[in-house]
Amino acid sequence: MRVLLACLACLVLSMANAAKAQDVTTLLSPSKPKAPEAITLADIPGRADADERYAEEVSLRAARADPLGRLVPRLATIEKSVAEKNGLFAYGELRTLPVLRLESMERHWKFDARQYARWRGDMQASVAPYAQDAAELALRRADWELTRQGMAADGTPDALRSRVEGVSARLQAAEQALSTPLAGQIRLGQRANLLAARIQAGQQAVDDAIAYADRRLFRLDAPPLWRVQDRTVLRQDVADSLKREVQQENSFVAQYAAADVGNQRLLHVLQLLLLPVLLWIAWRHRRRRLDPTAVLATEAESRVVGRPFSTWLLLSMIGVLVFEPNAPLFLHQLAMLVALIPVLRLMPQQGRRLLGPWPYLATTFYLLQHLAVLLMASDYLYRLYYLALSLLALAATGWLLWRSRGERYAGVAGRAGQLVHGLAWGGVAILSAAIVANVLGNVSLAEMLTAGIIESGYFALVLYAAVTVLEALLRRLGARPEVRRLWLMRRHGGDLLDTLARWARVAAVIGWIAYTMTRFRIFRPVYDTARAIVTHRFEYGELSISLGHVLVFSIGVVLAVWVARTLRALLREEVLPRMSLPRGVDNSVASLSYYVLLLVGLLAALSAAGFKIGQLAFMFGALGVGIGLGLQDVVRNFVSGLILMFERPVKPGDAVDIGGTAGRIRTIGMRATTVRSYDGADVVVPNGMLLSDKVTNWTLVDQNRRVDVDLGVAYGSDVTRVMQLLQETTRTTPGIADDPAPAVLFTGFGASSLDFAIRAWTRRFDDWGTTRSDLMTRLYAALTEAGIEIPFPQQDLHLRTVDERAAARLGWSRAGASQPPSEGSGGGSGSGEPAPDSPGSGGS
């Protein structure tokens, strides 16, 4: 499977340019219109009835339907919003607005653009049926007109000629009926085109104003502080601008709430469900505190669970930031302000020791920074206010750094303390630069630096509190008995919770970095540069690859593999074992689900990377050629794996003997099967071998195994008594099955013993060796106790002397003449007649 994925990935990247070029050619090449065809005389009656019915249906739809009924008010709403924004500020006035207001206006324009895009989609869906009817009517009328012209030259009956003219007139009347709704749609489309141009112009104007504000950061926009002369002037235009900004924000909030876009409903449902859950957890926590045998939670967990309303309020405000990133900026600022009290109430003791009084100072500075809007009518007071705010923040930060010298608040202890300490020194440097810029006359830079430090510091506190709440709730969830009983929690519970908490911290850090970059006005240029790099195409001949497509495809494949593995583990360990399924079905379902989900994820990754599945036919054809050339064995094993999963001749856990390898099946994959040998080795067997070679499966149907023991007793023993003794001993041995009953057979007369065979069954295949050993031990003890001898093989040797002449005749040497070869047999006991000249015989 890995080989297939690698080949498919490489081939996809190489076919990118060709697939897209083919798609563009298909879209731009117009389809040839159908040429009119004259209707034969025999088909005129039937065709006339069908076309008249169609013309009547079109006329009725055109008369009764009002396709623009819902579209006109929606378009008027968007037009009103666009007109309000265009009437609030002139193009030149936009450059005088603060960047925060410009960013809010940018969101408003994007909101209008999204609303217009949705309206345009609905408009196209509404217009399409009428356009199709008009095209179909024109085609049919062209056929009847051609038929009528052909009738003028021949002697067609008047009845048919009249019928043709009537149908043509009816189709023309239906076209006239469609003209009214089509004309309205055309006029509405013209209004929409004008609106789209206005939206694009408004967005461009705001973008230009933001770019100008960014360039102004490196210019002196005011005289030095000691040269300011007129300090009491109140700018009426600024006050009016503030009123218009408030009016715009109120309008944006109202439109956003009325439009019900984004994830508003989902967020509201989550908020409604979260509060009773938190209240129930708090109630359970109080009950556990009264139980002397209960294990008490940590301090952070107790603080979070014991204050459900603060927890709910903080999570709800974080939900506004996460689920509604395109909401009005006013809602995001309001959410941050509402989260202020919960942040302080839910701050854990560890955070208080680490940060000391900084949380209270950060929230105070955040409130003071937002109060600066009240002084915007006076440039001098507004500038002086930010200077004072910068000095206070610098003094507070320096005081905290001085207090942390003795580690009274653990300010420099551990990595977290060192990070906080380094950020604090960075804040000192930025605040110092803001003070210098304010004094020298770069007020916009000073405002941006001061606001960036304060807002990023407060947002870090919000995220820290949110992550603490999430970790506490995850611990409470993992401590639930019904959750601990799950296979995933039993095996990976601790690691899973730690991983989720770690990812939550990573997401919080990424969110804080993005927010901080936005506040310091560097996110936009960094984002534009990164997008230019990602979307840049590297072309070599017909090959065209962009880094973005490669990243999207790679991330999609990684996610698909992770999701597929997780689902397979859940199905195999948690879901399928709870069902009454035949043995081996659970493994087949889990494995097939894994590969199906992997294939779907691969196709989804291709689609997300910009490829259309229909354009990959050539790619799969090329892949087939590659398979035919060099991957026959891979495909053979792959198909064999599918057959094994459906037919299930072997299943995980079966004891098998494959090509001399004996062991148990561990896993059955799509390409190979892993066998755990009895020696402890993992043997990888290609699936094709399991279908083409002979496979011995000891446990295909059941766990039964026959136990065979062969033994012999001495001649002279009572055969009937021996058989009864062996039968009784075998039957009473633990592990020997009663059905089928053990059998004792008298198999023959051996060289030195009477031979018997015992045939018994055990239902425990895994204990087969132990059961056989136990049976043999009991048989030996029973025979010994009964006085029945188990003989061992014997051999008798007969020796004789030979004279020298006979030895010379037989070719023996003198030294070996006294040691002739023995004549005894080596297969059992036996006796032979001594030679006449033998001095005697001996046996051993």
Short mmCIF file of C-alpha atoms in Angstrom, two decimals, residues 429-585:
data_model
loop_
_atom_site.label_atom_id
_atom_site.label_comp_id
_atom_site.label_asym_id
_atom_site.label_seq_id
_atom_site.Cartn_x
_atom_site.Cartn_y
_atom_site.Cartn_z
CA ALA A 429 12.23 47.67 25.26
CA ILE A 430 9.05 48.21 23.23
CA LEU A 431 7.51 50.55 25.78
CA SER A 432 10.73 52.56 25.87
CA ALA A 433 10.63 52.85 22.08
CA ALA A 434 6.98 53.95 22.26
CA ILE A 435 7.83 56.70 24.76
CA VAL A 436 10.70 57.95 22.60
CA ALA A 437 8.52 57.90 19.46
CA ASN A 438 5.74 59.79 21.25
CA VAL A 439 8.07 62.50 22.46
CA LEU A 440 9.77 62.91 19.07
CA GLY A 441 6.50 63.19 17.18
CA ASN A 442 5.72 59.74 15.73
CA VAL A 443 2.39 59.39 17.51
CA SER A 444 1.01 56.61 15.30
CA LEU A 445 4.05 54.41 16.01
CA ALA A 446 3.87 55.15 19.72
CA GLU A 447 0.16 54.34 19.81
CA MET A 448 0.69 51.08 17.93
CA LEU A 449 3.55 49.93 20.19
CA THR A 450 1.77 50.77 23.43
CA ALA A 451 -1.55 49.26 22.36
CA GLY A 452 0.21 46.18 20.98
CA ILE A 453 2.04 45.49 24.23
CA ILE A 454 -1.03 45.99 26.42
CA GLU A 455 -3.48 44.05 24.24
CA SER A 456 -1.11 41.17 23.54
CA GLY A 457 -0.30 40.87 27.25
CA TYR A 458 -3.97 40.79 28.18
CA PHE A 459 -4.79 38.32 25.39
CA ALA A 460 -2.03 36.04 26.71
CA LEU A 461 -3.77 36.03 30.09
CA VAL A 462 -7.10 35.18 28.47
CA LEU A 463 -5.59 32.28 26.57
CA TYR A 464 -3.72 31.06 29.66
CA ALA A 465 -6.93 31.01 31.65
CA ALA A 466 -8.79 29.30 28.80
CA VAL A 467 -6.16 26.56 28.48
CA THR A 468 -6.25 26.05 32.26
CA VAL A 469 -10.03 25.65 32.13
CA LEU A 470 -9.81 23.22 29.21
CA GLU A 471 -7.18 21.07 30.94
CA ALA A 472 -9.23 20.96 34.14
CA LEU A 473 -12.36 19.90 32.27
CA LEU A 474 -10.41 17.24 30.38
CA ARG A 475 -9.14 15.81 33.68
CA ARG A 476 -12.65 15.76 35.07
CA LEU A 477 -13.88 14.03 31.95
CA GLY A 478 -11.07 11.48 32.08
CA ALA A 479 -11.85 10.74 35.73
CA ARG A 480 -15.41 9.66 34.97
CA PRO A 481 -15.88 5.87 35.49
CA GLU A 482 -17.79 5.42 32.25
CA VAL A 483 -14.99 7.17 30.35
CA ARG A 484 -12.24 5.20 32.10
CA ARG A 485 -13.90 1.96 31.01
CA LEU A 486 -13.36 2.78 27.36
CA TRP A 487 -10.55 0.89 25.66
CA LEU A 488 -8.93 4.09 24.45
CA MET A 489 -8.82 5.53 27.95
CA ARG A 490 -7.69 2.27 29.54
CA ARG A 491 -4.75 1.92 27.20
CA HIS A 492 -3.90 5.50 26.27
CA GLY A 493 -5.87 7.59 28.75
CA GLY A 494 -2.97 9.50 30.28
CA ASP A 495 -1.16 10.03 27.00
CA LEU A 496 -4.38 11.07 25.24
CA LEU A 497 -5.24 13.72 27.82
CA ASP A 498 -1.66 15.00 27.82
CA THR A 499 -1.69 15.16 24.02
CA LEU A 500 -4.97 17.08 23.95
CA ALA A 501 -3.69 19.50 26.56
CA ARG A 502 -0.44 19.93 24.65
CA TRP A 503 -2.29 20.67 21.42
CA ALA A 504 -4.47 23.15 23.25
CA ARG A 505 -1.37 24.96 24.46
CA VAL A 506 0.13 24.89 20.96
CA ALA A 507 -3.09 26.32 19.49
CA ALA A 508 -3.10 29.02 22.17
CA VAL A 509 0.51 29.96 21.39
CA ILE A 510 -0.23 30.11 17.64
CA GLY A 511 -3.33 32.21 18.28
CA TRP A 512 -1.39 34.57 20.53
CA ILE A 513 1.38 34.97 17.94
CA ALA A 514 -1.15 35.75 15.19
CA TYR A 515 -2.99 38.23 17.42
CA THR A 516 0.25 39.90 18.48
CA MET A 517 1.46 40.17 14.90
CA THR A 518 -1.88 41.75 13.98
CA ARG A 519 -1.66 44.30 16.77
CA PHE A 520 1.90 45.21 15.79
CA ARG A 521 0.81 45.51 12.15
CA ILE A 522 3.17 42.90 10.76
CA PHE A 523 0.69 40.08 10.19
CA ARG A 524 -0.59 41.46 6.90
CA PRO A 525 2.81 41.80 5.15
CA VAL A 526 3.99 38.47 6.55
CA TYR A 527 0.80 36.80 5.40
CA ASP A 528 1.05 38.33 1.93
CA THR A 529 4.67 37.23 1.61
CA ALA A 530 3.90 33.71 2.77
CA ARG A 531 0.95 33.47 0.40
CA ALA A 532 3.12 34.64 -2.50
CA ILE A 533 5.69 31.96 -1.68
CA VAL A 534 3.10 29.23 -1.25
CA THR A 535 1.21 30.06 -4.42
CA HIS A 536 4.31 30.56 -6.58
CA ARG A 537 4.44 27.99 -9.36
CA PHE A 538 7.60 26.15 -10.30
CA GLU A 539 7.34 25.20 -13.95
CA TYR A 540 9.55 22.87 -15.92
CA GLY A 541 8.17 22.10 -19.34
CA GLU A 542 4.63 20.83 -18.81
CA LEU A 543 5.24 20.22 -15.11
CA SER A 544 3.81 22.92 -12.85
CA ILE A 545 3.98 22.56 -9.07
CA SER A 546 3.16 25.03 -6.33
CA LEU A 547 4.28 24.69 -2.75
CA GLY A 548 0.73 25.25 -1.54
CA HIS A 549 -0.62 22.25 -3.43
CA VAL A 550 2.19 20.08 -2.13
CA LEU A 551 1.54 21.20 1.45
CA VAL A 552 -2.22 20.72 1.17
CA PHE A 553 -1.78 17.28 -0.34
CA SER A 554 0.78 16.25 2.29
CA ILE A 555 -1.31 17.50 5.19
CA GLY A 556 -4.39 15.82 3.73
CA VAL A 557 -2.61 12.47 3.42
CA VAL A 558 -1.22 12.69 6.96
CA LEU A 559 -4.66 13.51 8.35
CA ALA A 560 -6.23 10.69 6.34
CA VAL A 561 -3.71 8.17 7.68
CA TRP A 562 -4.18 9.39 11.26
CA VAL A 563 -7.97 9.32 11.06
CA ALA A 564 -7.96 5.91 9.39
CA ARG A 565 -5.69 4.42 12.06
CA THR A 566 -7.74 5.90 14.87
CA LEU A 567 -10.99 4.60 13.39
CA ARG A 568 -9.48 1.14 12.88
CA ALA A 569 -8.32 1.02 16.49
CA LEU A 570 -11.73 2.13 17.79
CA LEU A 571 -13.58 -0.38 15.64
CA ARG A 572 -11.23 -3.24 16.48
CA GLU A 573 -10.93 -2.61 20.21
CA GLU A 574 -14.09 -0.79 21.27
CA VAL A 575 -17.03 -1.05 18.87
CA LEU A 576 -16.92 -4.40 17.08
CA PRO A 577 -16.07 -6.58 20.13
CA ARG A 578 -19.38 -5.45 21.65
CA MET A 579 -21.30 -6.92 18.68
CA SER A 580 -22.21 -10.55 18.13
CA LEU A 581 -20.12 -11.15 15.04
CA PRO A 582 -18.48 -14.34 13.76
CA ARG A 583 -14.84 -14.68 14.61
CA GLY A 584 -12.65 -12.78 12.17
CA VAL A 585 -15.41 -10.49 10.88
#
